[in-house]
Short mmCIF file of C-alpha atoms in Angstrom, two decimals:
data_model
loop_
_atom_site.label_atom_id
_atom_site.label_comp_id
_atom_site.label_asym_id
_atom_site.label_seq_id
_atom_site.Cartn_x
_atom_site.Cartn_y
_atom_site.Cartn_z
CA ASP A 1 -5.35 -7.64 -17.57
CA ALA A 2 -8.22 -5.97 -15.73
CA GLY A 3 -6.27 -5.33 -12.55
CA VAL A 4 -7.61 -5.71 -9.03
CA ILE A 5 -11.28 -4.79 -8.92
CA GLN A 6 -12.95 -3.50 -5.78
CA SER A 7 -16.57 -2.69 -5.10
CA PRO A 8 -18.20 -0.51 -4.13
CA ARG A 9 -15.95 2.51 -4.74
CA HIS A 10 -17.82 4.54 -2.15
CA GLU A 11 -19.99 3.46 0.76
CA VAL A 12 -21.82 5.70 3.19
CA THR A 13 -23.79 4.04 5.93
CA GLU A 14 -24.98 4.58 9.45
CA MET A 15 -23.28 3.38 12.57
CA GLY A 16 -24.30 -0.14 13.51
CA GLN A 17 -24.94 -1.31 9.96
CA GLU A 18 -23.13 -4.22 8.36
CA VAL A 19 -20.67 -3.30 5.64
CA THR A 20 -19.32 -5.72 3.04
CA LEU A 21 -16.41 -4.79 0.79
CA ARG A 22 -15.56 -6.93 -2.21
CA CYS A 23 -12.42 -7.68 -4.14
CA LYS A 24 -11.49 -9.58 -7.28
CA PRO A 25 -7.73 -10.15 -7.49
CA ILE A 26 -5.71 -10.47 -10.67
CA SER A 27 -6.14 -13.93 -12.11
CA GLY A 28 -3.29 -16.23 -11.12
CA HIS A 29 -2.16 -14.19 -8.16
CA ASP A 30 -1.93 -16.45 -5.12
CA TYR A 31 -1.64 -13.71 -2.51
CA LEU A 32 -4.41 -11.33 -1.54
CA PHE A 33 -4.11 -8.48 0.95
CA TRP A 34 -6.58 -6.15 2.66
CA TYR A 35 -5.29 -2.75 3.80
CA ARG A 36 -6.82 0.24 5.50
CA GLN A 37 -5.57 3.78 4.83
CA THR A 38 -6.20 6.75 7.09
CA MET A 39 -4.47 10.08 7.52
CA MET A 40 -3.57 9.30 11.11
CA ARG A 41 -2.28 5.74 10.75
CA GLY A 42 -1.26 5.57 7.11
CA LEU A 43 -1.56 2.25 5.26
CA GLU A 44 -2.10 -0.72 7.58
CA LEU A 45 -2.20 -4.37 6.60
CA LEU A 46 -5.31 -6.00 8.01
CA ILE A 47 -5.07 -9.57 6.73
CA TYR A 48 -3.58 -11.55 3.90
CA PHE A 49 -4.41 -14.83 2.19
CA ASN A 50 -2.29 -17.34 0.33
CA ASN A 51 -4.12 -19.77 -1.95
CA ASN A 52 -7.42 -18.68 -0.37
CA VAL A 53 -6.22 -19.50 3.16
CA PRO A 54 -5.92 -16.69 5.73
CA ILE A 55 -2.28 -16.58 6.81
CA ASP A 56 -1.99 -13.54 9.05
CA ASP A 57 -4.92 -11.62 10.50
CA SER A 58 -2.95 -9.89 13.24
CA GLY A 59 -3.80 -6.50 11.77
CA MET A 60 -7.56 -6.96 12.03
CA PRO A 61 -8.54 -4.33 14.59
CA GLU A 62 -11.18 -6.31 16.43
CA ASP A 63 -13.79 -9.02 16.18
CA ARG A 64 -16.13 -6.72 14.31
CA PHE A 65 -13.92 -7.26 11.29
CA SER A 66 -13.89 -10.50 9.32
CA ALA A 67 -12.51 -11.52 5.92
CA LYS A 68 -13.15 -14.48 3.69
CA MET A 69 -11.82 -15.81 0.44
CA PRO A 70 -14.19 -18.53 -0.79
CA ASN A 71 -12.32 -18.98 -4.06
CA ALA A 72 -9.30 -17.69 -5.95
CA SER A 73 -11.22 -14.90 -7.65
CA PHE A 74 -13.17 -13.34 -4.81
CA SER A 75 -12.68 -12.00 -1.31
CA THR A 76 -14.81 -10.02 1.12
CA LEU A 77 -14.07 -7.84 4.11
CA LYS A 78 -17.00 -7.43 6.46
CA ILE A 79 -17.51 -5.02 9.33
CA GLN A 80 -20.38 -5.76 11.69
CA PRO A 81 -21.42 -3.62 13.45
CA SER A 82 -19.75 -0.61 11.86
CA GLU A 83 -18.56 2.39 13.89
CA PRO A 84 -17.57 5.94 12.84
CA ARG A 85 -13.90 5.17 13.59
CA ASP A 86 -13.98 2.55 10.83
CA SER A 87 -14.21 5.35 8.27
CA ALA A 88 -11.22 4.99 5.96
CA VAL A 89 -10.20 3.89 2.49
CA TYR A 90 -9.93 0.12 2.27
CA PHE A 91 -7.63 -1.36 -0.35
CA CYS A 92 -7.34 -4.84 -1.72
CA ALA A 93 -4.08 -5.90 -3.34
CA SER A 94 -2.79 -9.08 -4.93
CA SER A 95 0.65 -10.47 -5.58
CA LEU A 96 1.93 -13.18 -7.86
CA TYR A 97 5.20 -14.06 -6.20
CA GLY A 98 4.89 -13.63 -2.46
CA VAL A 99 4.04 -11.61 0.59
CA ASP A 100 7.07 -9.33 0.24
CA GLN A 101 6.94 -9.03 -3.54
CA PRO A 102 5.36 -6.28 -5.68
CA GLN A 103 1.67 -5.86 -5.02
CA HIS A 104 -1.06 -4.68 -7.36
CA PHE A 105 -3.65 -2.51 -5.70
CA GLY A 106 -7.26 -1.86 -6.51
CA ASP A 107 -8.60 1.69 -6.40
CA GLY A 108 -10.09 1.18 -2.96
CA THR A 109 -13.42 1.60 -1.25
CA ARG A 110 -13.93 4.91 0.51
CA LEU A 111 -16.04 4.05 3.57
CA SER A 112 -17.85 6.64 5.64
CA ILE A 113 -19.70 5.60 8.77
CA LEU A 114 -22.08 8.28 10.04
CA SER B 1 5.83 0.42 15.31
CA GLN B 2 6.10 1.59 11.77
CA GLN B 3 8.92 0.17 9.71
CA GLY B 4 9.32 3.06 7.31
CA GLU B 5 9.50 6.77 7.84
CA GLU B 6 9.68 9.19 4.95
CA ASP B 7 11.18 12.59 4.51
CA PRO B 8 10.10 15.16 3.53
CA GLN B 9 6.38 14.86 4.15
CA ALA B 10 5.70 17.26 1.29
CA LEU B 11 7.75 18.55 -1.61
CA SER B 12 6.90 21.18 -4.21
CA ILE B 13 9.09 21.70 -7.27
CA GLN B 14 8.96 23.14 -10.77
CA GLU B 15 8.60 20.97 -13.82
CA GLY B 16 12.01 19.87 -15.07
CA GLU B 17 13.61 19.84 -11.63
CA ASN B 18 14.68 16.72 -9.80
CA ALA B 19 12.81 15.39 -6.77
CA THR B 20 14.43 13.40 -4.01
CA MET B 21 12.57 11.52 -1.31
CA ASN B 22 14.08 9.60 1.57
CA CYS B 23 12.94 6.60 3.56
CA SER B 24 14.28 5.07 6.75
CA TYR B 25 13.42 1.71 8.24
CA LYS B 26 14.13 -0.06 11.49
CA THR B 27 14.94 -3.73 11.03
CA SER B 28 16.81 -5.83 8.51
CA ILE B 29 15.03 -6.26 5.20
CA ASN B 30 14.86 -8.57 2.21
CA ASN B 31 13.92 -5.78 -0.14
CA LEU B 32 12.56 -2.26 -0.26
CA GLN B 33 9.94 -1.06 -2.71
CA TRP B 34 8.61 2.29 -3.84
CA TYR B 35 5.02 2.94 -4.81
CA ARG B 36 3.14 5.92 -6.24
CA GLN B 37 -0.42 6.87 -5.37
CA ASN B 38 -2.38 9.36 -7.41
CA SER B 39 -5.26 11.13 -5.70
CA GLY B 40 -8.25 8.83 -5.29
CA ARG B 41 -6.45 5.81 -6.74
CA GLY B 42 -4.65 2.74 -5.47
CA LEU B 43 -0.92 2.39 -5.06
CA VAL B 44 1.16 1.52 -8.10
CA HIS B 45 4.43 -0.37 -7.76
CA LEU B 46 7.40 1.54 -9.18
CA ILE B 47 10.58 -0.30 -8.32
CA LEU B 48 12.06 -2.95 -6.01
CA ILE B 49 15.61 -2.99 -4.70
CA ARG B 50 17.01 -6.04 -2.96
CA SER B 51 19.01 -5.88 0.24
CA ASN B 52 22.22 -6.83 -1.61
CA GLU B 53 21.79 -4.05 -4.19
CA ARG B 54 22.94 -0.48 -3.71
CA GLU B 55 21.40 1.31 -6.67
CA LYS B 56 18.75 0.64 -9.27
CA HIS B 57 17.39 2.60 -12.21
CA SER B 58 14.10 2.51 -14.06
CA GLY B 59 13.53 5.21 -16.64
CA ARG B 60 13.63 8.55 -14.79
CA LEU B 61 13.69 6.82 -11.41
CA ARG B 62 16.83 6.12 -9.42
CA VAL B 63 16.68 4.28 -6.12
CA THR B 64 19.54 3.85 -3.68
CA LEU B 65 19.73 1.63 -0.64
CA ASP B 66 22.12 1.95 2.29
CA THR B 67 21.59 -1.00 4.61
CA SER B 68 24.19 0.27 7.09
CA LYS B 69 22.08 3.40 7.62
CA LYS B 70 18.79 1.58 7.08
CA SER B 71 17.75 4.15 4.52
CA SER B 72 16.73 4.47 0.89
CA SER B 73 16.18 7.35 -1.47
CA LEU B 74 14.05 7.80 -4.58
CA LEU B 75 15.18 10.31 -7.17
CA ILE B 76 12.86 11.40 -9.97
CA THR B 77 14.78 13.26 -12.64
CA ALA B 78 13.35 15.87 -15.00
CA SER B 79 10.02 15.86 -13.21
CA ARG B 80 6.73 16.37 -15.03
CA ALA B 81 3.35 17.63 -13.87
CA ALA B 82 2.11 14.04 -14.22
CA ASP B 83 4.55 12.99 -11.47
CA THR B 84 2.37 14.84 -8.95
CA ALA B 85 1.36 12.14 -6.49
CA SER B 86 2.20 10.63 -3.11
CA TYR B 87 5.18 8.30 -2.96
CA PHE B 88 5.54 5.51 -0.43
CA CYS B 89 8.38 3.26 0.51
CA ALA B 90 7.60 -0.25 1.70
CA SER B 91 10.11 -2.44 3.44
CA SER B 92 9.86 -6.16 3.98
CA GLY B 93 10.41 -6.44 7.71
CA ASN B 94 11.42 -9.45 9.73
CA THR B 95 7.90 -10.83 9.43
CA GLY B 96 8.13 -10.78 5.64
CA LYS B 97 5.14 -8.48 5.34
CA LEU B 98 5.47 -5.11 3.65
CA ILE B 99 5.39 -2.15 6.00
CA PHE B 100 4.56 1.14 4.32
CA GLY B 101 5.86 4.55 5.27
CA GLN B 102 3.63 7.59 5.70
CA GLY B 103 4.54 8.86 2.27
CA THR B 104 5.87 12.00 0.62
CA THR B 105 3.43 14.21 -1.24
CA LEU B 106 5.05 15.60 -4.38
CA GLN B 107 3.65 18.53 -6.29
CA VAL B 108 5.21 19.36 -9.64
CA LYS B 109 4.19 22.78 -10.90
CA PRO B 110 3.95 23.28 -14.66
#
């Protein structure tokens, strides 16, 4: 079991650039979550999918953020255009049994927007 | 508003001592979970306690849940240097989604 795989691990880019974060969930897990972690706000749920369908995107901060899950083994979180306040660690997690069941996290993408 | 609040924010103990962390939440829950996060890594699920359970054990971990007080505690017995990490509670709020607390940073000194 390879676990949840995220790429890249680190991303540094300039304000205004497009940023794409990638996630491969654990095979067979029907739920996929995107979180953002900052010192000020802690761990926030941005969006989650069930069977590749976005179920709740109420945590997406604004229209600059978008997420897709084209198939069961791949998801992306895109920020366009990026701003310095988007700097954070972004985590992807997957769950086998449900939205309120144990989640398996990737090691995150540390994003810095200059 | 955040579902879970944790106390203390930071805890420093000697190896072999016990560590206790507390979590409070605001609305009724289906379950409450505890996670560990090592520096630079993702969260790792430790234990889940259901709303109709009062206590649960897993190895050196003991979790209690008091739904009347809307609180939970995590006890790590006989701590080791490898237990140094941040610990988060996550409660399943009325929306079903997990809401994470701000975490307790535990340092275990060898």
